[in-house]
Amino acid sequence: SSIEKLPCLTWTQASELSKNIGSKFTDIHKKLLLHPESVEQIVEMEEYIKEVPKKTAEIHLVLVDMLSQFDVLENFSFQLSDEQFSDKWSAYAWPKTLEQTIGDASQKMEEKRDAFKNEQIAEQEAFVDKLDQMEAIIETYHQHNSLSNIDTIAPDVRAKAQTLKEFTELAKVFNQREVLFGLEPTNYERVHRMVKQFEPYTQLWISTDDWRSWKQAWLVDDFTSLQPETMDQEIQETWRNLLKASKALADYPDCQQIADEIRADIDDFKPLMPVIASLRNPGLKERHWEQMSSELGFELKLGKTLRNLQDVISLQLQHQQDKIVKICETAAKEYSIESALNKMQTEWEPVEFEIMAYRETGSFVLKGSDDIQQMLDDNIVMAQAMSFSPFKKPHAERLEAWAQKLNMMSEILEQWLNCQRSPPPSTSTSSTSSSSFSSSIFLSCRR
């Protein structure tokens, strides 16, 4: 009967509740037993402890429900197993256990807070010594003024710059922790001042080292590996940094001279860039190389007479810039037409005409034609625009064939849609004819 089943149902529910309560209390207990490794973790733990009463209040409601169910079982003289008995009283004891754990954790937090505070005070004292040492180094860094020593100076500058970056981050951490400790934040303005004071040396020596490395690589690397846009960005940024360094180091003529010397070297290199950019044009074809060879009066062929940037300088191509740039600009415009054609044709590859049966007439209709029609119209307009370009000649035959195909497709689609708008035929003969007509139009479009 239902009365006989009641103890079993109550036992199941009470057992599940006791395990659930034990699990939730265990999670809280484990969190409280964690050992903080920093003042930030102490603050996090303190915030968690503040939330514990709210968490336990919710669990306490379940605990009350569990105890009432175990009372019911006692009224029925229901015999609990050892495990159930243990779960029941463990769940009942958890609130008292947590209360003791919170007290212990709070005390440990306070002890840890004092330890971390004393530790930071010691670290800050050592930090001041490091700042004093770095400040003394920066004050005399202008004595590093020989370009022949760049192999040792540049790595040292990079290391010093990284150290100053770490000092900035450390000062920020100290200030944040001082707030957590309830201390007055220390003024570390000198760190920012040192960073600013050292910046001209960073601009001078790192820019000089980068320029030297880039130039050496560019001269001997395969010409096809050169990236004109990246090169131009690096050149412009390096030149600007050296200009800033030259102005900032005006009181140290030897350092300023290095900045001006490297800027002059960059200025000498800049006239090569238009030729490099032109000859790295992806639109250059064999005909363009032959045309340039004819215009220049000597063979210019990639991989043969033009292997690297040193060949550009040896052939003095920068002095033939006008001829080279003119031919390469034409190649670029021809290439843009070729790319546009490729793009249009590639976009059509996944496009399919979807036909579906029209009721039970035996005929078929085209579905979702609006997007296809719009795509056709856009392509026709673009093809017409390209046909007026003075640079279409190398692709004229292909362009004309593509325009004809687009127009044919547009006409077929228009006829197809007109056919669909007509009333469906009623006889089986007409239905067969209509189906055949639709299929033939579809096959023509696919071709």
Coordinates of C-alpha atoms in Angstrom, one line a residue:
S1 CA 0.0 0.0 0.0
S2 CA 1.0 3.7 -0.2
I3 CA 1.5 3.8 3.5
E4 CA 3.9 0.9 3.4
K5 CA 5.8 2.5 0.5
L6 CA 6.1 5.8 2.4
P7 CA 9.2 4.9 4.5
C8 CA 11.1 3.7 1.4
L9 CA 10.4 6.9 -0.5
T10 CA 11.3 9.0 2.5
W11 CA 14.5 7.0 3.0
T12 CA 15.5 7.6 -0.6
Q13 CA 14.8 11.3 -0.5
A14 CA 16.5 11.7 2.9
S15 CA 19.6 9.8 1.8
E16 CA 19.9 11.9 -1.4
L17 CA 19.5 15.1 0.6
S18 CA 22.2 14.1 3.1
K19 CA 24.7 13.3 0.4
N20 CA 23.9 16.5 -1.5
I21 CA 24.3 18.6 1.7
G22 CA 27.6 16.9 2.5
S23 CA 28.9 17.6 -1.1
K24 CA 28.0 21.3 -0.9
F25 CA 29.5 21.8 2.5
T26 CA 32.6 19.9 1.5
D27 CA 33.1 22.2 -1.5
I28 CA 32.9 25.3 0.8
H29 CA 35.3 23.6 3.3
K30 CA 37.9 22.8 0.7
K31 CA 37.8 26.4 -0.6
L32 CA 38.4 27.7 3.0
L33 CA 41.4 25.4 3.5
L34 CA 43.3 26.9 0.5
H35 CA 46.5 28.7 1.3
P36 CA 46.8 32.1 -0.3
E37 CA 50.0 32.9 -2.1
S38 CA 49.6 36.7 -2.4
V39 CA 47.6 39.5 -0.8
E40 CA 45.3 39.4 -3.9
Q41 CA 44.4 35.9 -3.0
I42 CA 43.8 36.9 0.6
V43 CA 41.4 39.6 -0.5
E44 CA 39.7 37.0 -2.7
M45 CA 39.4 34.6 0.2
E46 CA 38.0 37.3 2.5
E47 CA 35.3 38.2 -0.1
Y48 CA 34.5 34.5 -0.3
I49 CA 34.2 34.2 3.5
K50 CA 31.7 37.1 3.4
E51 CA 29.5 35.1 1.0
V52 CA 29.6 31.8 3.0
P53 CA 26.7 32.7 5.3
K54 CA 24.5 33.3 2.3
K55 CA 25.6 30.0 0.7
T56 CA 25.1 28.1 4.0
A57 CA 21.7 29.7 4.6
E58 CA 20.4 28.1 1.4
I59 CA 21.9 24.7 2.3
H60 CA 20.4 25.0 5.9
L61 CA 16.9 25.0 4.4
V62 CA 17.7 21.7 2.7
L63 CA 19.2 20.5 6.0
V64 CA 16.0 21.2 7.9
D65 CA 14.0 19.3 5.2
M66 CA 16.4 16.4 5.5
L67 CA 16.1 16.2 9.3
S68 CA 12.3 16.3 9.1
Q69 CA 12.4 13.3 6.8
F70 CA 14.7 11.3 9.0
D71 CA 12.2 12.1 11.9
V72 CA 9.5 10.5 9.8
L73 CA 11.7 7.4 9.4
E74 CA 12.2 7.2 13.1
N75 CA 8.5 7.4 13.7
F76 CA 8.2 4.3 11.4
S77 CA 11.1 2.7 13.4
F78 CA 13.0 2.5 10.1
Q79 CA 16.5 1.0 10.5
L80 CA 19.2 3.1 8.9
S81 CA 22.4 1.6 7.5
D82 CA 25.8 2.6 8.9
E83 CA 26.5 4.8 5.8
Q84 CA 23.1 6.5 6.0
F85 CA 23.6 7.1 9.7
S86 CA 27.0 8.6 9.1
D87 CA 25.7 10.8 6.2
K88 CA 22.9 12.1 8.4
W89 CA 25.0 13.2 11.3
S90 CA 27.9 14.4 9.1
A91 CA 25.4 16.7 7.3
Y92 CA 24.0 17.9 10.7
A93 CA 27.5 18.7 12.0
W94 CA 28.7 20.6 9.0
P95 CA 27.5 24.1 10.1
K96 CA 29.5 23.9 13.3
T97 CA 32.5 22.5 11.4
L98 CA 32.4 25.4 8.9
E99 CA 32.0 28.0 11.7
Q100 CA 35.3 26.7 13.2
T101 CA 37.0 26.5 9.8
I102 CA 36.0 30.1 9.0
G103 CA 37.4 31.3 12.3
D104 CA 40.7 29.5 11.6
A105 CA 40.9 30.7 8.0
S106 CA 40.2 34.3 9.1
Q107 CA 43.1 34.1 11.6
K108 CA 45.4 32.7 9.1
M109 CA 44.4 35.4 6.6
E110 CA 45.4 38.0 9.1
E111 CA 48.7 36.4 9.8
K112 CA 49.4 35.9 6.1
R113 CA 48.4 39.6 5.4
D114 CA 51.0 40.8 7.9
A115 CA 53.7 38.5 6.4
F116 CA 53.0 39.6 2.8
K117 CA 53.0 43.2 3.9
N118 CA 56.4 42.9 5.6
E119 CA 57.6 41.0 2.5
Q120 CA 56.5 43.8 0.2
I121 CA 58.2 46.4 2.3
A122 CA 61.4 44.5 2.0
E123 CA 60.9 44.1 -1.7
Q124 CA 60.2 47.8 -2.1
E125 CA 63.4 48.7 -0.3
A126 CA 65.4 46.5 -2.6
F127 CA 63.5 48.0 -5.6
V128 CA 64.7 51.5 -4.6
D129 CA 68.3 50.2 -4.7
K130 CA 67.7 48.8 -8.2
L131 CA 66.2 52.1 -9.3
D132 CA 69.2 54.0 -8.0
Q133 CA 71.5 51.7 -9.9
M134 CA 69.5 52.1 -13.1
E135 CA 69.3 55.8 -12.8
A136 CA 73.1 56.1 -12.5
I137 CA 73.5 53.9 -15.6
I138 CA 71.1 56.1 -17.6
E139 CA 72.8 59.3 -16.5
T140 CA 76.0 58.2 -18.1
Y141 CA 74.6 56.1 -21.1
H142 CA 75.6 58.9 -23.5
Q143 CA 79.1 57.6 -23.1
H144 CA 78.2 54.7 -25.4
N145 CA 78.7 56.6 -28.6
S146 CA 80.7 54.4 -30.9
L147 CA 79.0 52.8 -33.8
S148 CA 81.7 50.1 -34.0
N149 CA 80.4 48.8 -30.6
I150 CA 76.8 48.3 -31.8
D151 CA 77.0 44.5 -31.4
T152 CA 77.4 44.9 -27.6
I153 CA 75.5 48.2 -27.2
A154 CA 72.2 47.1 -29.0
P155 CA 71.7 43.9 -26.9
D156 CA 72.4 45.9 -23.7
V157 CA 69.9 48.6 -24.7
R158 CA 67.3 46.0 -25.4
A159 CA 67.9 44.4 -22.0
K160 CA 67.8 47.8 -20.2
A161 CA 64.5 48.7 -22.0
Q162 CA 63.0 45.3 -20.9
T163 CA 64.2 45.9 -17.3
L164 CA 62.6 49.4 -17.3
K165 CA 59.3 47.8 -18.6
E166 CA 59.4 45.3 -15.8
F167 CA 60.1 48.1 -13.3
T168 CA 57.0 50.0 -14.6
E169 CA 54.9 46.9 -14.1
L170 CA 56.4 46.2 -10.7
A171 CA 55.7 49.7 -9.5
K172 CA 52.1 49.3 -10.6
V173 CA 51.8 46.1 -8.6
F174 CA 53.4 47.6 -5.5
N175 CA 50.9 50.5 -5.6
Q176 CA 47.9 48.2 -6.1
R177 CA 49.0 46.0 -3.2
E178 CA 49.6 49.0 -1.0
V179 CA 46.0 49.9 -1.4
L180 CA 45.0 46.3 -0.4
F181 CA 47.3 46.6 2.7
G182 CA 45.7 49.9 3.6
L183 CA 49.0 51.8 3.1
E184 CA 49.7 55.1 1.4
P185 CA 50.7 54.4 -2.2
T186 CA 54.4 55.2 -2.9
N187 CA 55.2 57.7 -5.6
Y188 CA 57.1 55.9 -8.3
E189 CA 57.1 58.9 -10.7
R190 CA 60.9 58.4 -11.1
V191 CA 60.3 55.1 -12.9
H192 CA 58.3 56.9 -15.6
R193 CA 61.0 59.6 -15.7
M194 CA 63.7 57.0 -16.2
V195 CA 61.8 55.4 -19.0
K196 CA 61.4 58.7 -20.8
Q197 CA 65.1 59.5 -20.2
F198 CA 66.2 56.2 -21.7
E199 CA 63.9 56.3 -24.7
P200 CA 66.2 58.2 -27.0
Y201 CA 68.9 55.6 -26.5
T202 CA 66.3 52.9 -27.3
Q203 CA 65.3 54.8 -30.5
L204 CA 68.9 55.3 -31.5
W205 CA 70.5 51.9 -30.9
I206 CA 67.6 49.6 -31.6
S207 CA 66.7 51.5 -34.7
T208 CA 70.3 51.5 -35.9
D209 CA 70.7 47.8 -35.2
D210 CA 67.4 46.9 -36.9
W211 CA 68.3 49.0 -40.0
R212 CA 71.7 47.4 -40.2
S213 CA 70.2 43.9 -40.0
W214 CA 67.4 44.6 -42.5
K215 CA 69.6 46.2 -45.1
Q216 CA 72.1 43.4 -45.0
A217 CA 69.3 40.8 -45.4
W218 CA 67.5 42.8 -48.2
L219 CA 70.7 43.1 -50.3
V220 CA 71.3 39.3 -50.5
D221 CA 67.9 37.7 -50.0
D222 CA 66.1 36.4 -53.0
F223 CA 64.3 39.3 -54.8
T224 CA 61.0 37.5 -54.7
S225 CA 61.1 37.4 -50.9
L226 CA 61.1 41.2 -50.6
Q227 CA 57.9 42.7 -49.3
P228 CA 57.8 46.4 -50.4
E229 CA 55.0 47.4 -48.1
T230 CA 56.6 46.0 -45.0
M231 CA 60.0 47.4 -46.0
D232 CA 58.5 50.9 -46.5
Q233 CA 56.8 50.8 -43.1
E234 CA 60.0 49.7 -41.4
I235 CA 62.0 52.4 -43.2
Q236 CA 59.6 55.2 -42.3
E237 CA 59.3 54.2 -38.7
T238 CA 63.1 53.8 -38.3
W239 CA 63.7 57.1 -39.9
R240 CA 61.2 58.9 -37.5
N241 CA 62.7 57.2 -34.5
L242 CA 66.2 58.3 -35.4
L243 CA 65.0 61.8 -36.0
K244 CA 63.5 61.9 -32.5
A245 CA 66.7 60.5 -31.1
S246 CA 68.7 63.1 -32.9
K247 CA 66.7 65.9 -31.4
A248 CA 66.6 64.4 -27.9
L249 CA 70.4 63.8 -27.8
A250 CA 71.4 67.2 -29.1
D251 CA 73.5 67.7 -26.0
Y252 CA 75.6 64.6 -26.9
P253 CA 77.0 65.3 -30.3
D254 CA 78.6 61.9 -30.8
C255 CA 75.3 60.1 -30.2
Q256 CA 73.5 62.7 -32.4
Q257 CA 76.0 62.1 -35.2
I258 CA 75.2 58.4 -35.2
A259 CA 71.5 59.1 -35.6
D260 CA 72.1 61.5 -38.4
E261 CA 74.5 59.2 -40.1
I262 CA 72.0 56.3 -40.2
R263 CA 69.2 58.6 -41.3
A264 CA 71.4 59.7 -44.2
D265 CA 72.0 56.0 -45.1
I266 CA 68.3 55.4 -45.1
D267 CA 67.8 58.5 -47.3
D268 CA 70.3 57.0 -49.8
F269 CA 68.3 53.8 -49.8
K270 CA 64.8 55.3 -50.3
P271 CA 65.2 55.9 -54.1
L272 CA 65.4 52.2 -54.5
M273 CA 61.9 51.6 -53.1
P274 CA 59.8 52.7 -56.1
V275 CA 61.8 50.3 -58.3
I276 CA 61.5 47.5 -55.8
A277 CA 57.8 48.0 -55.4
S278 CA 57.3 48.0 -59.2
L279 CA 59.4 44.9 -59.8
R280 CA 57.6 43.0 -57.1
N281 CA 54.3 43.6 -58.8
P282 CA 52.4 40.3 -58.9
G283 CA 50.9 41.2 -62.3
L284 CA 54.3 41.1 -64.1
K285 CA 54.2 38.6 -67.0
E286 CA 56.9 37.4 -69.3
R287 CA 55.8 40.1 -71.9
H288 CA 56.4 42.8 -69.4
W289 CA 59.9 41.6 -68.6
E290 CA 60.7 41.5 -72.3
Q291 CA 59.3 45.0 -72.8
M292 CA 61.4 46.3 -69.9
S293 CA 64.5 44.6 -71.4
S294 CA 63.8 46.3 -74.7
E295 CA 63.3 49.7 -73.2
L296 CA 66.4 49.4 -71.0
G297 CA 68.7 48.1 -73.6
F298 CA 69.8 45.0 -71.6
E299 CA 68.2 41.8 -70.4
L300 CA 66.2 42.1 -67.2
K301 CA 64.9 38.7 -66.2
L302 CA 63.8 37.6 -62.7
G303 CA 66.1 34.8 -61.4
K304 CA 68.7 35.4 -64.1
T305 CA 69.9 39.0 -64.2
L306 CA 67.7 40.0 -61.3
R307 CA 68.3 37.7 -58.3
N308 CA 68.5 40.1 -55.4
L309 CA 68.6 43.7 -54.4
Q310 CA 72.3 43.9 -55.1
D311 CA 71.5 43.3 -58.7
V312 CA 69.1 46.3 -58.8
I313 CA 72.0 48.5 -57.5
S314 CA 74.6 46.9 -59.9
L315 CA 72.3 47.5 -62.9
Q316 CA 71.5 51.0 -61.6
L317 CA 67.8 50.4 -62.1
Q318 CA 66.9 53.2 -59.8
H319 CA 68.1 55.6 -62.6
Q320 CA 65.7 53.9 -65.0
Q321 CA 62.8 54.4 -62.6
D322 CA 60.4 56.1 -65.0
K323 CA 60.6 53.4 -67.7
I324 CA 60.2 50.6 -65.2
V325 CA 57.4 52.2 -63.2
K326 CA 55.4 53.0 -66.4
I327 CA 55.5 49.4 -67.6
C328 CA 54.8 48.0 -64.2
E329 CA 51.8 50.3 -63.7
T330 CA 50.4 49.0 -66.9
A331 CA 51.0 45.4 -65.7
A332 CA 49.2 46.2 -62.4
K333 CA 46.1 47.5 -64.3
E334 CA 46.1 44.5 -66.6
Y335 CA 46.4 42.3 -63.6
S336 CA 43.5 44.0 -61.9
I337 CA 41.3 43.1 -64.9
E338 CA 42.6 39.5 -64.8
S339 CA 41.9 39.3 -61.0
A340 CA 38.4 40.6 -61.4
L341 CA 37.6 38.1 -64.1
N342 CA 39.0 35.3 -62.0
K343 CA 37.0 36.5 -59.0
M344 CA 33.7 36.6 -61.0
Q345 CA 34.2 33.1 -62.4
T346 CA 35.2 31.6 -59.1
E347 CA 32.1 33.1 -57.4
W348 CA 29.9 31.2 -59.9
E349 CA 31.5 27.8 -59.2
P350 CA 29.4 26.9 -56.2
V351 CA 26.2 28.5 -57.6
E352 CA 23.5 26.0 -58.7
F353 CA 20.1 26.4 -60.2
E354 CA 17.5 24.7 -58.0
I355 CA 14.4 23.3 -59.7
M356 CA 11.4 21.8 -58.1
A357 CA 8.3 20.0 -59.3
Y358 CA 5.4 22.4 -59.9
R359 CA 2.4 20.8 -58.2
E360 CA 1.5 17.6 -60.2
T361 CA 1.8 19.0 -63.7
G362 CA 5.0 17.2 -64.6
S363 CA 6.6 20.6 -65.1
F364 CA 9.4 22.2 -63.0
V365 CA 10.1 25.7 -61.8
L366 CA 13.2 27.5 -60.8
K367 CA 13.5 28.3 -57.1
G368 CA 15.2 31.3 -55.5
S369 CA 16.2 33.1 -58.7
D370 CA 16.5 36.6 -57.2
D371 CA 20.0 36.2 -55.8
I372 CA 21.2 34.7 -59.1
Q373 CA 19.6 37.5 -61.1
Q374 CA 21.3 40.1 -58.9
M375 CA 24.6 38.4 -59.3
L376 CA 24.2 38.3 -63.1
D377 CA 23.3 41.9 -63.3
D378 CA 26.3 42.9 -61.1
N379 CA 28.7 40.8 -63.3
I380 CA 27.3 42.2 -66.5
V381 CA 27.8 45.8 -65.3
M382 CA 31.4 45.0 -64.2
A383 CA 32.2 43.2 -67.5
Q384 CA 30.9 46.2 -69.5
A385 CA 33.0 48.6 -67.4
M386 CA 36.2 46.5 -68.0
S387 CA 35.5 46.3 -71.7
F388 CA 36.1 50.1 -71.9
S389 CA 39.4 49.9 -70.1
P390 CA 42.5 50.8 -72.2
F391 CA 44.3 47.9 -70.4
K392 CA 42.0 45.1 -71.5
K393 CA 44.0 44.0 -74.5
P394 CA 45.8 41.0 -73.0
H395 CA 42.4 39.7 -71.7
A396 CA 40.1 41.0 -74.4
E397 CA 39.2 37.7 -75.9
R398 CA 38.5 36.1 -72.5
L399 CA 36.6 39.2 -71.4
E400 CA 34.4 39.2 -74.5
A401 CA 33.6 35.5 -74.1
W402 CA 32.7 36.0 -70.5
A403 CA 30.5 39.0 -71.3
Q404 CA 28.7 36.9 -74.0
K405 CA 28.1 34.0 -71.5
L406 CA 26.7 36.4 -68.9
N407 CA 24.3 38.0 -71.4
M408 CA 23.2 34.5 -72.6
M409 CA 22.6 33.4 -69.1
S410 CA 20.7 36.5 -68.3
E411 CA 18.5 36.0 -71.4
I412 CA 17.9 32.3 -70.6
L413 CA 16.9 33.2 -67.1
E414 CA 14.5 35.8 -68.2
Q415 CA 12.9 33.4 -70.7
W416 CA 12.7 30.8 -68.0
L417 CA 11.0 33.0 -65.6
N418 CA 8.5 34.2 -68.3
C419 CA 7.7 30.6 -68.9
Q420 CA 7.1 30.0 -65.2
R421 CA 4.7 33.0 -65.1
S422 CA 2.5 31.5 -67.9
P423 CA -0.5 29.3 -66.9
P424 CA 0.6 25.7 -66.5
P425 CA -0.5 23.4 -69.3
S426 CA -3.4 21.0 -68.6
T427 CA -2.7 18.1 -71.0
S428 CA -0.1 15.5 -70.5
T429 CA 1.5 16.3 -73.8
S430 CA 1.9 20.0 -72.8
S431 CA 3.2 18.9 -69.4
T432 CA 5.9 16.8 -71.0
S433 CA 6.9 19.6 -73.4
S434 CA 7.1 22.1 -70.6
S435 CA 9.2 19.8 -68.5
S436 CA 11.5 19.2 -71.4
F437 CA 11.7 22.9 -72.1
S438 CA 12.6 23.7 -68.5
S439 CA 15.2 21.0 -68.4
S440 CA 16.8 22.2 -71.6
I441 CA 17.0 25.8 -70.3
F442 CA 18.5 24.5 -67.1
L443 CA 21.2 22.5 -68.9
S444 CA 22.0 25.6 -71.1
C445 CA 22.5 27.7 -67.9
R446 CA 24.8 25.1 -66.4
R447 CA 26.9 25.1 -69.6

